[in-house]
PDB file of C-alpha atoms in Angstrom:
ATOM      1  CA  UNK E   1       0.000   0.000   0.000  1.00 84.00           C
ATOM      2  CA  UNK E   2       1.352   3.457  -1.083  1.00 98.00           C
ATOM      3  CA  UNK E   3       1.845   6.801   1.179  1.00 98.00           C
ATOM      4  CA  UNK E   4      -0.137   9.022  -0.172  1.00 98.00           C
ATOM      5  CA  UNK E   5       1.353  12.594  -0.289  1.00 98.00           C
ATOM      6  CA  UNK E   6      -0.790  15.318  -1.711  1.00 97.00           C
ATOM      7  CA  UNK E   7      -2.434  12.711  -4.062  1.00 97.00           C
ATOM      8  CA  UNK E   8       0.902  11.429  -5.295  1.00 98.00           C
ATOM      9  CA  UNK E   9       1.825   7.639  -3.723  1.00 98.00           C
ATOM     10  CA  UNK E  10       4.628   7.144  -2.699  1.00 98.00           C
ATOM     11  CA  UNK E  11       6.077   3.350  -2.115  1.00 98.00           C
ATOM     12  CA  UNK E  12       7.444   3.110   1.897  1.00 98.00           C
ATOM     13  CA  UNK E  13      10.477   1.264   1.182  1.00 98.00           C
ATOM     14  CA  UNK E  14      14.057   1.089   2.469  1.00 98.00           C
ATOM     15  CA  UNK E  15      16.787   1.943  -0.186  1.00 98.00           C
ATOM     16  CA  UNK E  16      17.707  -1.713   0.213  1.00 98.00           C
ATOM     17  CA  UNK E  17      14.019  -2.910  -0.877  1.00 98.00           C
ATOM     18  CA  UNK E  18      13.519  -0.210  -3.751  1.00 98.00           C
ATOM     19  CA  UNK E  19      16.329  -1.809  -5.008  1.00 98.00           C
ATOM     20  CA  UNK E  20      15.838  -5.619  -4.710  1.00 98.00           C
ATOM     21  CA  UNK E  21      12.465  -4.622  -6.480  1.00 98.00           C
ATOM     22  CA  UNK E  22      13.929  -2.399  -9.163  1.00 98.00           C
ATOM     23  CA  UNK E  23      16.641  -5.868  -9.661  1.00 98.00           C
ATOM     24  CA  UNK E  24      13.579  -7.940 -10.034  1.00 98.00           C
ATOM     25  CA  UNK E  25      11.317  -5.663 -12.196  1.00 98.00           C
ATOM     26  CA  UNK E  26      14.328  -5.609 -14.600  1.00 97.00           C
ATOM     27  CA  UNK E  27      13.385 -10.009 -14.865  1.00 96.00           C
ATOM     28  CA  UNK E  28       9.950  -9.531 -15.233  1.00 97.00           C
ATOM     29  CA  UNK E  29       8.283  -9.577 -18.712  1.00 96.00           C
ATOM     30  CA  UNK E  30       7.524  -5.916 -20.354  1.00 96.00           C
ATOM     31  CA  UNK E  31       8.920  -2.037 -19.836  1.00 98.00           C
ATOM     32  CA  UNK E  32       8.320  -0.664 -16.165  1.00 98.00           C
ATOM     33  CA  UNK E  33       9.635   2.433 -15.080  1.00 98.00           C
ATOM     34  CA  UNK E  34      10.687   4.332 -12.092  1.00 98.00           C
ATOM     35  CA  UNK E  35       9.616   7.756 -10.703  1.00 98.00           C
ATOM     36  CA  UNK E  36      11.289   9.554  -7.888  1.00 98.00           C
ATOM     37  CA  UNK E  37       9.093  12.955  -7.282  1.00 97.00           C
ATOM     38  CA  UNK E  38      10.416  15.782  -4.836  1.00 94.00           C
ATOM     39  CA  UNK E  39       8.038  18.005  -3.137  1.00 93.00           C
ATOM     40  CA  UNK E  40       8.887  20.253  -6.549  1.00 92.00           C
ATOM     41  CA  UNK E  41       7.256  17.611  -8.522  1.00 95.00           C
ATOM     42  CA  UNK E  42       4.610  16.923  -6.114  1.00 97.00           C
ATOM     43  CA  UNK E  43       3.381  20.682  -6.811  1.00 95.00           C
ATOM     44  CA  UNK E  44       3.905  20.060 -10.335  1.00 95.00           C
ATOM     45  CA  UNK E  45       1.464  16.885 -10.203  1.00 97.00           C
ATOM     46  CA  UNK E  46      -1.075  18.833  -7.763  1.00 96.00           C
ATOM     47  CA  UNK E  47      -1.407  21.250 -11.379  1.00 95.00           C
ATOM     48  CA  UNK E  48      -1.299  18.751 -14.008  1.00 97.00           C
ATOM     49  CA  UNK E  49      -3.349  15.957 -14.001  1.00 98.00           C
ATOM     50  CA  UNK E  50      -1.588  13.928 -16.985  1.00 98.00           C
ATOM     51  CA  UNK E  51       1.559  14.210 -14.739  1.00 98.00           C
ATOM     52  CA  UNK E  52       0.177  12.971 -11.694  1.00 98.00           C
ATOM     53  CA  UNK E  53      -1.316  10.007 -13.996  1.00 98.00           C
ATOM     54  CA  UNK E  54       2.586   8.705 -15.339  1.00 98.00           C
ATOM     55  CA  UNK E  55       3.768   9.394 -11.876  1.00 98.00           C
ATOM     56  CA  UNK E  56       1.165   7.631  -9.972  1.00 98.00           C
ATOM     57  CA  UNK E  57       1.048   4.668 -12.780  1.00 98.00           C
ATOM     58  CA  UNK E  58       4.882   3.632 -12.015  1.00 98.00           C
ATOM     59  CA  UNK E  59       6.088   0.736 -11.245  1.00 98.00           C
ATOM     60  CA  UNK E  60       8.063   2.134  -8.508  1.00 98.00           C
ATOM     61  CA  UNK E  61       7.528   5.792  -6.729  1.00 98.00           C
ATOM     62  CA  UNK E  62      10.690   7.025  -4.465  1.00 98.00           C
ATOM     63  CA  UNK E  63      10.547  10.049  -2.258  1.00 98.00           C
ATOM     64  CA  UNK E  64      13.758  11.872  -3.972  1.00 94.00           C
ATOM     65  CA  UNK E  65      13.891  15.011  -1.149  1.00 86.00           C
ATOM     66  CA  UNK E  66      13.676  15.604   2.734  1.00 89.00           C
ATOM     67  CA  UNK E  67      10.720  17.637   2.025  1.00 92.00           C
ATOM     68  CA  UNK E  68       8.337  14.712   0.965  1.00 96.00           C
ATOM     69  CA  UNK E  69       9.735  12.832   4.546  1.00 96.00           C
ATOM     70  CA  UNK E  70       8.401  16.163   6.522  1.00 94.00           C
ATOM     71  CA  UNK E  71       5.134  16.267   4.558  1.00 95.00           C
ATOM     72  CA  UNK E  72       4.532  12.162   5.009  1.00 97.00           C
ATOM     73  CA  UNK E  73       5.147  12.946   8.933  1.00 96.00           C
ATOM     74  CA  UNK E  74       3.105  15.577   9.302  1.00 95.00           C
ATOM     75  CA  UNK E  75       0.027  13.987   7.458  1.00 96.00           C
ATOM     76  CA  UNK E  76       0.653  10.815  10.188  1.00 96.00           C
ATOM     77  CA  UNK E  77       1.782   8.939   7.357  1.00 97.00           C
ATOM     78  CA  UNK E  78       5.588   8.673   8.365  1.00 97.00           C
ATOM     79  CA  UNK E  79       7.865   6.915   4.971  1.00 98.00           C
ATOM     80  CA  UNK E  80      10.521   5.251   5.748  1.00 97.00           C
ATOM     81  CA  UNK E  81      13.832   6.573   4.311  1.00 96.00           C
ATOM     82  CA  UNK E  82      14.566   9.267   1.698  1.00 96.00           C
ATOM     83  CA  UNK E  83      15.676   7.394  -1.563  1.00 97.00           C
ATOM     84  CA  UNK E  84      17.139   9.848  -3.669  1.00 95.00           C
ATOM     85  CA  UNK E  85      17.012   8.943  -7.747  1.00 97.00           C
ATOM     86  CA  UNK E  86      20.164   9.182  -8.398  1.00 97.00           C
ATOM     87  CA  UNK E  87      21.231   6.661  -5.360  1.00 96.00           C
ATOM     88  CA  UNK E  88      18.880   4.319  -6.197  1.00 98.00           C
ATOM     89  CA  UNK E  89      20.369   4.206  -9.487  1.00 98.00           C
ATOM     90  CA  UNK E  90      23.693   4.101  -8.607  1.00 98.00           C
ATOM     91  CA  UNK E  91      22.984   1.096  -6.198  1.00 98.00           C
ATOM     92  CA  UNK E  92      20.946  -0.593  -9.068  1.00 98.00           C
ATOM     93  CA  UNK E  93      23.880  -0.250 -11.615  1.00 98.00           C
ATOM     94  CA  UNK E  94      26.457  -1.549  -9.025  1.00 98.00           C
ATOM     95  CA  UNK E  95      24.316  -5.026  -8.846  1.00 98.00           C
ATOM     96  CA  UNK E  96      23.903  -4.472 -13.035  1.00 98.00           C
ATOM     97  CA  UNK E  97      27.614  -4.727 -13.253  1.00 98.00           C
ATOM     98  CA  UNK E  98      28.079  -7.711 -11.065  1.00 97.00           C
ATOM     99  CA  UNK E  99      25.594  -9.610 -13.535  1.00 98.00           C
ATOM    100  CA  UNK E 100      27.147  -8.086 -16.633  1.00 98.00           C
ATOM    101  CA  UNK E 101      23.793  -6.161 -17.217  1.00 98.00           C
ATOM    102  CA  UNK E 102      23.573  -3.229 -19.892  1.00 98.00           C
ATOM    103  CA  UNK E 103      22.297   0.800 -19.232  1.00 98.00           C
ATOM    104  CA  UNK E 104      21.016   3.191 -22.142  1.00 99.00           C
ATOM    105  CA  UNK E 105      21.259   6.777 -21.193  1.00 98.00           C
ATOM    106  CA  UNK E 106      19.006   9.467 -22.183  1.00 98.00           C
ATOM    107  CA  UNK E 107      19.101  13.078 -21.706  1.00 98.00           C
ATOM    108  CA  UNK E 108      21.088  16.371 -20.956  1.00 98.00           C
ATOM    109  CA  UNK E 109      23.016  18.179 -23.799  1.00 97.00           C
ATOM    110  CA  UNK E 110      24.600  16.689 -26.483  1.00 98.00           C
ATOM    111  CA  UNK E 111      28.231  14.939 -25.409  1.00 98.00           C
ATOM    112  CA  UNK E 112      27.309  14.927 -21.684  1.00 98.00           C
ATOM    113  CA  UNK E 113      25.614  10.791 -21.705  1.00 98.00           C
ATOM    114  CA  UNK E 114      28.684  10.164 -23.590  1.00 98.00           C
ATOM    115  CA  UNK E 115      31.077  11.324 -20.953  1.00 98.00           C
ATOM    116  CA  UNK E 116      28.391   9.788 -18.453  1.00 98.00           C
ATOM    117  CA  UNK E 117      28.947   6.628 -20.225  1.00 98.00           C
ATOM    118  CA  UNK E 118      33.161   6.525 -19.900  1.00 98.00           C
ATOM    119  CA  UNK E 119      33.137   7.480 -15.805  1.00 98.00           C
ATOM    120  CA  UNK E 120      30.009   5.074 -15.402  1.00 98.00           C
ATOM    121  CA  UNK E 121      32.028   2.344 -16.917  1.00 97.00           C
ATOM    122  CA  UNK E 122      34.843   2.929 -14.801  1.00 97.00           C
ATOM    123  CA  UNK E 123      32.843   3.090 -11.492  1.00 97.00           C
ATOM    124  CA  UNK E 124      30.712  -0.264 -12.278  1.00 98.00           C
ATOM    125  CA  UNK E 125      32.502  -3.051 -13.337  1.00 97.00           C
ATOM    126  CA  UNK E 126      31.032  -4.896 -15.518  1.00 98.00           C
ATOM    127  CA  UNK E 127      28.703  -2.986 -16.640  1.00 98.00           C
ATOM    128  CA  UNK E 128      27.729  -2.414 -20.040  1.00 98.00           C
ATOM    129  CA  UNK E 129      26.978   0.875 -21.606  1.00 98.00           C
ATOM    130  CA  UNK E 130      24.682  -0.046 -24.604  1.00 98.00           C
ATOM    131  CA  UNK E 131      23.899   3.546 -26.069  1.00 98.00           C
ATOM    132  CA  UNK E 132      23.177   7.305 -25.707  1.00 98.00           C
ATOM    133  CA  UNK E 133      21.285   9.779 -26.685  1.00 98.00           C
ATOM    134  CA  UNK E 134      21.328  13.617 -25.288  1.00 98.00           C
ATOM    135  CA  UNK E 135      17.530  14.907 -24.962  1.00 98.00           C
ATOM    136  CA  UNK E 136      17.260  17.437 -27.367  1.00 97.00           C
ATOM    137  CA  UNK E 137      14.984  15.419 -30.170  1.00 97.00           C
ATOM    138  CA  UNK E 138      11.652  16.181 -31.313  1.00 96.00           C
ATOM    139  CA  UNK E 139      10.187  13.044 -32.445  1.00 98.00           C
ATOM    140  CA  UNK E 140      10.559   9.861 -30.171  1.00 98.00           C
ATOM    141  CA  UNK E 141      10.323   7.486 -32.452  1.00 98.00           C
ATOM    142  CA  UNK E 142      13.764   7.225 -33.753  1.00 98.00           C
ATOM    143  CA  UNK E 143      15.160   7.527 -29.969  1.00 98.00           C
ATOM    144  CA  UNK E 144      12.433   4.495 -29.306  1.00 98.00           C
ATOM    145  CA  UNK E 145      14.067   2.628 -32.507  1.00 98.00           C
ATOM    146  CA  UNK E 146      17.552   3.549 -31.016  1.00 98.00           C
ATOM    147  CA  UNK E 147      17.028   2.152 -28.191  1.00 98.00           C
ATOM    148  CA  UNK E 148      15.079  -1.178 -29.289  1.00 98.00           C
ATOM    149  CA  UNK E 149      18.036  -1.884 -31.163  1.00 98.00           C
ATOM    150  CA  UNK E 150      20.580  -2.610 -28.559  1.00 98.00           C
ATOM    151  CA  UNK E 151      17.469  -4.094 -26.141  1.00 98.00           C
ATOM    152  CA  UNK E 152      19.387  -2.549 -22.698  1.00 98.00           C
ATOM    153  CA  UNK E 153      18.109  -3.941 -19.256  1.00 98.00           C
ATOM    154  CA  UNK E 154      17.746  -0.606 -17.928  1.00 98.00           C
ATOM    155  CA  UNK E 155      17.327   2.898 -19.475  1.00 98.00           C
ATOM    156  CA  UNK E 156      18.018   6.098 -17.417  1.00 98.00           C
ATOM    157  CA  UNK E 157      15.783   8.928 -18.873  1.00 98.00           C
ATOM    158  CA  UNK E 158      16.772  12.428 -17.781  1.00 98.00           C
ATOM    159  CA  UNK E 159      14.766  14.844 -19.516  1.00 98.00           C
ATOM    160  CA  UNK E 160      13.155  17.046 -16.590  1.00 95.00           C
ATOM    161  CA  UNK E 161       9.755  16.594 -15.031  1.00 95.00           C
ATOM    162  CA  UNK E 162       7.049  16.235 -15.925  1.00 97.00           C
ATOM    163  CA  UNK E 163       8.598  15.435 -19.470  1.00 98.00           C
ATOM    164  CA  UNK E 164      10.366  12.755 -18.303  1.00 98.00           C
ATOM    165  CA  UNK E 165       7.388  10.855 -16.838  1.00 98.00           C
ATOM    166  CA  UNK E 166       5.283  11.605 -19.794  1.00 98.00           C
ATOM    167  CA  UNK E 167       7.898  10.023 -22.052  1.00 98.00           C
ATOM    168  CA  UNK E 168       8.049   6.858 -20.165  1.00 98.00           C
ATOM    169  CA  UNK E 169       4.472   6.113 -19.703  1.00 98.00           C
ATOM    170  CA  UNK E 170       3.980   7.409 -23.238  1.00 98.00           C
ATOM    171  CA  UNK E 171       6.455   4.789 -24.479  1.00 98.00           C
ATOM    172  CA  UNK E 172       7.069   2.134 -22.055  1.00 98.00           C
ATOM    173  CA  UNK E 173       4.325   0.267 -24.191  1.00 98.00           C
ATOM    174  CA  UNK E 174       6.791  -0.304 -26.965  1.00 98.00           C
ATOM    175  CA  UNK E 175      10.218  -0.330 -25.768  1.00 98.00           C
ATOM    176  CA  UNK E 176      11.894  -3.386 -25.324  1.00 98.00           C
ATOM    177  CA  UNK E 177      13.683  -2.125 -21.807  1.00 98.00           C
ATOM    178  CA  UNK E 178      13.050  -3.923 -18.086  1.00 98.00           C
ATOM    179  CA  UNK E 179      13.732  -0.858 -16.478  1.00 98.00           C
ATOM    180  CA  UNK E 180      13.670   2.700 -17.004  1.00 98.00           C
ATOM    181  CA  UNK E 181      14.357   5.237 -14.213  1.00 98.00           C
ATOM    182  CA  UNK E 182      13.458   9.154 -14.523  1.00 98.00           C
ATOM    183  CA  UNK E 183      16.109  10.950 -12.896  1.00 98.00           C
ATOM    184  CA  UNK E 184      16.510  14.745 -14.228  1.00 95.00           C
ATOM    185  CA  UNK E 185      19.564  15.805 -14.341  1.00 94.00           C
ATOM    186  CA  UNK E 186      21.711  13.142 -13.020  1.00 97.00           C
ATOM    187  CA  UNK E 187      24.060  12.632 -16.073  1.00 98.00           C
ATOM    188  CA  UNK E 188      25.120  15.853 -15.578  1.00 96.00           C
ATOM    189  CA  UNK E 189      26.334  14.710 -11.925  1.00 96.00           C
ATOM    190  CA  UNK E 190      27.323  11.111 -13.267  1.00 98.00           C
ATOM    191  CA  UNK E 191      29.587  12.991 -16.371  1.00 97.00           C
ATOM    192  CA  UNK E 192      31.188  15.074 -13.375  1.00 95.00           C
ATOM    193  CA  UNK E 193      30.150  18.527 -14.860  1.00 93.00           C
ATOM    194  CA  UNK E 194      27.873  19.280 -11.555  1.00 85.00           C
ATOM    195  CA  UNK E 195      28.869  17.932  -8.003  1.00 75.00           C
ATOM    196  CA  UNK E 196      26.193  16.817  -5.264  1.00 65.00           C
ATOM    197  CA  UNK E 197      26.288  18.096  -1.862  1.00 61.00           C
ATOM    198  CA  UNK E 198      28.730  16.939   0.525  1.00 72.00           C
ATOM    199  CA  UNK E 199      27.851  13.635   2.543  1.00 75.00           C
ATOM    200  CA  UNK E 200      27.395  16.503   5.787  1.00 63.00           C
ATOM    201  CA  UNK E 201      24.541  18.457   3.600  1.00 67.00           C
ATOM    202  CA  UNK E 202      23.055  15.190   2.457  1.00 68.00           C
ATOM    203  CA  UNK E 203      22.463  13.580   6.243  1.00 68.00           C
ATOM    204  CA  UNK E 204      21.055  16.694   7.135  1.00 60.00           C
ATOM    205  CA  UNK E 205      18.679  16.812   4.597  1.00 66.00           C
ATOM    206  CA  UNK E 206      20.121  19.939   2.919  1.00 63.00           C
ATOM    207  CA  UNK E 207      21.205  19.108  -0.504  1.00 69.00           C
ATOM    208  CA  UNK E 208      18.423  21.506  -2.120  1.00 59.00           C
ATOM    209  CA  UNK E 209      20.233  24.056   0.297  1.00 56.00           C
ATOM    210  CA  UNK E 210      23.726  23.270  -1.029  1.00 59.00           C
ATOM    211  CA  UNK E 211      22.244  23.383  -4.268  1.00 62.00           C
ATOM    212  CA  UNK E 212      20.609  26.569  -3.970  1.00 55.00           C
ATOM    213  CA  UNK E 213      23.851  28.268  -2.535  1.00 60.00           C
ATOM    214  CA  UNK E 214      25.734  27.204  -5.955  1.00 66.00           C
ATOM    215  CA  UNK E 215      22.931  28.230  -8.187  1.00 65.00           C
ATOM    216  CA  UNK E 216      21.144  31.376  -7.073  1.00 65.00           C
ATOM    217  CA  UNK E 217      19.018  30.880 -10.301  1.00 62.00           C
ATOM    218  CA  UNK E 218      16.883  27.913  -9.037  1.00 54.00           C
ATOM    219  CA  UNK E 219      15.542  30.466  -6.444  1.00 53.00           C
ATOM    220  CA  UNK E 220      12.546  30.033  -8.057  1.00 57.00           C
ATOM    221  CA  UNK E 221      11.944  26.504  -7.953  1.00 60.00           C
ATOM    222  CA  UNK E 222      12.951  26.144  -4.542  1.00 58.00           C
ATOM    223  CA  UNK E 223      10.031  28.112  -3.301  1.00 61.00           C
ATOM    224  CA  UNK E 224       7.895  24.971  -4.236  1.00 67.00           C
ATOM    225  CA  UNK E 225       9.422  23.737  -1.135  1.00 73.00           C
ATOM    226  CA  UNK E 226       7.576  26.414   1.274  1.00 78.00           C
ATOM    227  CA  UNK E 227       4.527  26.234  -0.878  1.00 84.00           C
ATOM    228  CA  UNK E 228       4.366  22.149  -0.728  1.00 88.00           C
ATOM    229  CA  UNK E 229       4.560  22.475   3.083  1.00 84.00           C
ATOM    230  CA  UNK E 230       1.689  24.765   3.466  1.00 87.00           C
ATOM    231  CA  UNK E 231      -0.447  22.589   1.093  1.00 94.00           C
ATOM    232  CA  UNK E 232       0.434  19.659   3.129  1.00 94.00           C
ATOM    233  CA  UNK E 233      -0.791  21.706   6.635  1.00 89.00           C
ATOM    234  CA  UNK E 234      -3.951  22.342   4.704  1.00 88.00           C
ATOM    235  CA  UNK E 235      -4.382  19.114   3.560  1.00 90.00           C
ATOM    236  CA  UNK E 236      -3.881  17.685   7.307  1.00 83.00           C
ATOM    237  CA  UNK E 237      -6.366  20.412   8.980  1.00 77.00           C
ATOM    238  CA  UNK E 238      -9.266  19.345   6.344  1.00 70.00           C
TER     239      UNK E 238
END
């Protein structure tokens, strides 16, 4: 049974059980996918009803940010651990290597999943980078044709939300993929062109702070953080 969160539901997992699930959805027969909404994207879905469809019709739905832990607490509904995207993935892709298991990359600017690729490679043994693609296309189906050709186990899609989640449900009935994972801008952080907080940020929950401090520019979006709060107080007092 999922948490719900401002209508979005979230699955109340460990790290270690989001990712003995994502290892076994990659086994099972058909596409599934992988959504890991911040209280950003929460406010996003609250707005957008085909959103909150594709992220509510995943396979798997991971509470990516401190703020969806505070929100879950204060509607009584505690989750059980923050599972950011891009840890997840990176935990996924450590087990992919062992197995000799293959990753298609999707997303950022041109030449970034490429250098993604090369330092993935070298931090997962074994596993197997079996394309790229940077996310500035129009038309899907050649990216879909792309990537039915090399048939990876799991495909990372990092266009940006909601875009991201409305590719996957969009084509998840057609792509030969187990897995696909939504993760914004991780390739960016996985090529090594954008760092993550320090471990001391990340325990405390303050990554978006970090964040924030080294790009001034995202003021913006972090206000969704305030506003998700005070939608989740309303939604408790009702």
């Amino acid at each position: 049974m999922r948490i719900d969160v401002l209508g979005v539901g979230f699955d109340n997992l460990t790290m270690t059980e989001a990712v003995s699930r994502g290892a076994a959805l990659l086994e099972e027969p058909g596409c599934h996918y992988v959504v890991t909404p911040n209280p950003e994207i929460v406010e996003v879905c609250r707005g957008n009803p085909a959103a909150m469809q594709a992220v509510n019709g995943a396979d798997l739905v991971l509470p990516d940010g401190i703020g969806v832990i505070y929100g879950a607490k204060i509607l009584g509904t505690p989750l059980r651990a923050k599972l950011p995207g891009i840890d997840f993935a990176a935990a996924l892709m450590t087990q992919m290597g062992r197995e000799g298991k293959s990753v298609f990359l999707l997303g950022a600017k041109p030449g970034v999943a490429d250098a993604a690729g090369e330092k993935l490679r070298e931090r997962f043994p074994g596993l197997v980078i079996a394309g790229t693609n940077d996310g500035y296309f129009q038309d899907d189906d050649p990216v879909v044709e792309k990537i039915n050709a090399v048939q990876p186990d799991l495909l990372l899609v990092c266009l940006g939300a909601p875009k991201q989640e409305l590719w996957m449900q969009r084509n998840a009935p057609r792509l030969r993929v187990g897995l696909m994972a939504g993760l914004g801008g991780s390739l960016d952080v996985f090529a090594g062109n954008v760092k993550r907080a320090p471990k001391f940020f990340q325990k405390l929950g303050l990554e978006w702070f970090y964040r924030l401090i080294k790009e001034p520019k995202r003021i913006g979006r972090m206000m969704k953080l305030p506003l998700f709060l005070v939608h989740v107080a309303g939604a408790k007092n009702k």
